[in-house]
Amino acid sequence: MTQDFRFDPVRFALPEGHSLFPIRDLDCYATLAARVGVCPHGFMLADLGPDAWTLRKTYWAPRNDIWRAFRSAVQQRHPHLPAWEDLTQNGIKFASLYELAVYRRLLALLPGDVILKVHPRLKDCFCDPKAEGDFCLTSQHTGKKSFIEVVGAFDQSFSAHSVLQQERRPETLRRLHRYPADERPVLIFKDMVCDPELRDAALRQALAIVRT
C-alpha cells in the first residue's frame, strides 16, 4: 500500500482548549449572547456594536462554512451555548431570534401574579378574526391585559434599509394597526432587543400596565 503523506488531523490534533479562532473572539461572542439572551446570528450582530460588527465581517456570510466552524468553536469553549439556536422552546415555535430573546427575558421578569400567553388570539380584531399577537400579559389581580409586539425586521427609526424591509413594511404596519385603540401594544424593535436597558424598560412598561 502506498504511504499517505497527507496531514492527519486525528494524529496531529490541536491541544485541548486550543482553537483555530482567537480566544478573544470566542469570548466576545459568548458575552454578546449573554447580553441578548440568545446566540446571535449575523443580522443581529449588526445591532450589537463595533466588536460584534467585526465578528460579523470576519466570520459570517457569505462564508457560511467559516461561520459554522466558528459557532462550533464557541460551543466547545462555552458548552452552555448551543452550536445552533433552536427557535422552538417549551413547545412553542418562535418566528425569529428576536422574539425568542424577548420571551426568555419575559420569563425572567415575570411576577408570579402575571400570566404570560404566547401568540394570543386578538379577539377584537375586526379585519382578521384569526389574528394573533406576539405576547399578552394578564394580571390575576386586576384582570388587565397588555400586549407586546416584537418588530424584528426594523429598528426604532422604522427605516427600510433593504429591499426585504421595503417589502415587509406594509405588512408590519397592517399587523400593528389590527389592535383596538384601547389595547395598543408595547413595541420592541430589533435594536431594542440588543440594548438590555431599552428592552427591559419596554417590558417593565408592559408589566406596569397590567399591575396598576
XYZ file of C-alpha atoms in Angstrom:
212
model
C 0.000 0.000 0.000
C 1.279 3.456 -0.922
C 2.166 5.548 2.094
C -0.148 8.525 2.677
C 1.825 11.683 3.421
C -1.190 13.952 3.830
C -1.859 15.788 7.070
C -3.842 13.677 9.533
C -5.900 15.901 11.852
C -6.500 12.983 14.234
C -2.804 12.276 14.664
C -1.899 15.939 14.927
C -4.866 17.125 16.999
C -4.865 20.595 18.498
C -4.006 20.686 22.212
C -7.046 20.656 24.480
C -8.520 24.112 24.896
C -6.943 25.450 21.687
C -8.883 26.625 18.645
C -8.301 27.866 15.112
C -10.146 31.019 16.159
C -8.771 33.659 18.548
C -9.960 33.078 22.097
C -10.885 36.750 22.377
C -13.368 36.337 19.504
C -14.960 33.235 21.042
C -15.306 35.002 24.390
C -16.621 38.162 22.741
C -19.387 36.145 21.074
C -20.257 34.488 24.394
C -20.518 37.916 26.026
C -22.837 39.132 23.271
C -25.005 36.012 23.671
C -25.331 36.691 27.394
C -26.312 40.285 26.624
C -29.284 39.414 24.399
C -30.198 36.009 25.845
C -29.773 34.090 22.575
C -26.879 33.095 20.321
C -26.954 35.996 17.827
C -26.870 35.390 14.099
C -25.206 37.679 11.595
C -28.161 40.039 11.228
C -28.376 40.553 14.986
C -24.624 41.160 15.246
C -25.152 44.303 13.160
C -27.050 45.870 16.098
C -24.639 44.885 18.869
C -21.843 47.410 18.454
C -18.395 47.595 16.826
C -16.965 44.392 18.341
C -19.967 42.418 17.114
C -19.691 44.058 13.697
C -16.061 42.910 13.493
C -17.140 39.335 14.231
C -19.825 39.622 11.564
C -17.401 40.850 8.903
C -14.795 38.229 9.803
C -16.846 35.064 10.178
C -20.386 35.486 8.884
C -21.944 35.393 5.384
C -21.214 34.662 2.667
C -18.633 32.297 4.186
C -21.157 30.027 5.871
C -18.678 27.190 6.430
C -16.474 29.517 8.444
C -19.500 30.694 10.446
C -20.456 27.112 11.300
C -16.893 26.313 12.347
C -16.769 29.475 14.453
C -20.047 28.642 16.211
C -18.820 25.118 16.859
C -15.629 26.511 18.407
C -17.710 28.826 20.614
C -19.740 25.848 21.821
C -16.602 23.876 22.626
C -15.220 26.713 24.736
C -18.597 27.680 26.224
C -20.588 24.408 26.476
C -23.705 26.186 27.800
C -24.111 27.881 24.394
C -25.642 25.728 21.647
C -23.798 25.439 18.361
C -27.083 26.486 16.758
C -30.097 28.149 18.377
C -33.395 26.266 18.172
C -36.389 28.563 17.599
C -38.651 26.088 19.414
C -38.710 26.356 23.203
C -41.177 24.888 25.683
C -43.122 23.521 22.727
C -43.548 26.987 21.191
C -42.197 27.855 17.723
C -40.972 31.437 17.561
C -40.746 33.461 14.375
C -37.250 34.832 14.979
C -34.350 35.032 17.403
C -35.605 38.491 18.375
C -38.933 37.069 19.511
C -37.222 34.193 21.318
C -34.907 36.631 23.117
C -37.876 38.685 24.343
C -39.656 35.515 25.500
C -36.678 34.393 27.568
C -36.330 37.813 29.157
C -40.055 37.925 29.907
C -39.789 34.608 31.762
C -37.041 36.097 33.922
C -39.008 39.273 34.726
C -42.500 37.801 35.069
C -44.032 38.208 38.553
C -45.990 35.303 39.994
C -49.313 37.129 39.681
C -48.992 37.834 35.951
C -49.837 35.255 33.282
C -47.884 35.197 30.030
C -49.575 33.980 26.869
C -47.576 33.476 23.691
C -49.195 34.163 20.299
C -52.559 35.194 21.805
C -55.650 35.495 19.632
C -56.702 39.111 19.082
C -60.418 38.676 19.733
C -61.488 42.198 18.837
C -59.667 42.367 15.501
C -62.495 43.057 13.026
C -60.268 42.850 9.923
C -58.788 39.423 10.703
C -60.688 37.065 13.046
C -57.679 34.713 13.185
C -55.152 37.423 14.042
C -52.531 36.667 16.675
C -50.150 38.902 18.608
C -46.707 38.042 19.925
C -47.245 38.175 23.706
C -50.028 39.026 26.139
C -49.640 39.719 29.860
C -52.646 39.353 32.167
C -52.757 40.255 35.851
C -54.535 37.757 38.091
C -55.399 40.595 40.497
C -56.562 43.423 38.244
C -57.622 41.389 35.206
C -55.884 43.944 32.994
C -54.057 42.920 29.829
C -51.151 44.337 27.882
C -49.757 43.180 24.566
C -46.184 43.119 23.296
C -45.158 43.101 19.652
C -41.584 42.298 18.600
C -40.759 44.225 15.433
C -37.791 42.094 14.440
C -37.444 43.429 10.896
C -36.958 47.109 11.810
C -35.155 49.357 14.253
C -36.864 52.210 16.085
C -36.480 54.558 13.110
C -38.681 52.149 11.103
C -36.440 52.885 8.138
C -36.268 50.396 5.281
C -32.584 49.822 4.534
C -33.061 46.847 2.241
C -35.443 45.552 -0.414
C -36.718 42.934 2.028
C -37.566 45.607 4.604
C -39.346 47.651 1.945
C -41.436 44.614 1.074
C -42.253 43.826 4.702
C -43.091 47.363 5.785
C -46.775 47.413 4.676
C -47.451 44.033 6.302
C -45.748 45.150 9.522
C -47.889 48.294 9.649
C -51.035 46.274 8.965
C -50.110 43.937 11.822
C -49.680 46.819 14.264
C -52.938 48.517 13.236
C -55.005 45.389 13.956
C -55.045 46.178 17.672
C -58.048 48.023 19.137
C -57.370 51.584 20.281
C -57.524 50.612 23.965
C -55.093 47.692 23.531
C -52.177 49.349 21.790
C -49.168 47.020 22.116
C -45.798 47.859 23.605
C -43.326 47.708 20.698
C -39.864 46.182 20.932
C -37.785 46.817 17.812
C -34.764 44.751 16.834
C -32.233 47.314 18.087
C -34.070 47.405 21.437
C -33.675 43.636 21.774
C -29.932 44.249 21.534
C -29.993 47.004 24.186
C -30.722 45.466 27.618
C -31.760 48.774 29.191
C -34.247 49.693 26.469
C -35.571 46.135 26.207
C -36.184 45.869 29.942
C -37.714 49.367 30.108
C -40.264 48.363 27.459
C -41.066 45.072 29.186
C -41.483 46.802 32.549
C -43.889 49.265 30.940
C -45.951 46.323 29.694
C -45.951 44.847 33.209
C -46.866 48.185 34.785
C -49.932 48.473 32.520
C -51.479 45.339 33.992
C -50.481 45.920 37.612
C -51.718 49.493 38.098
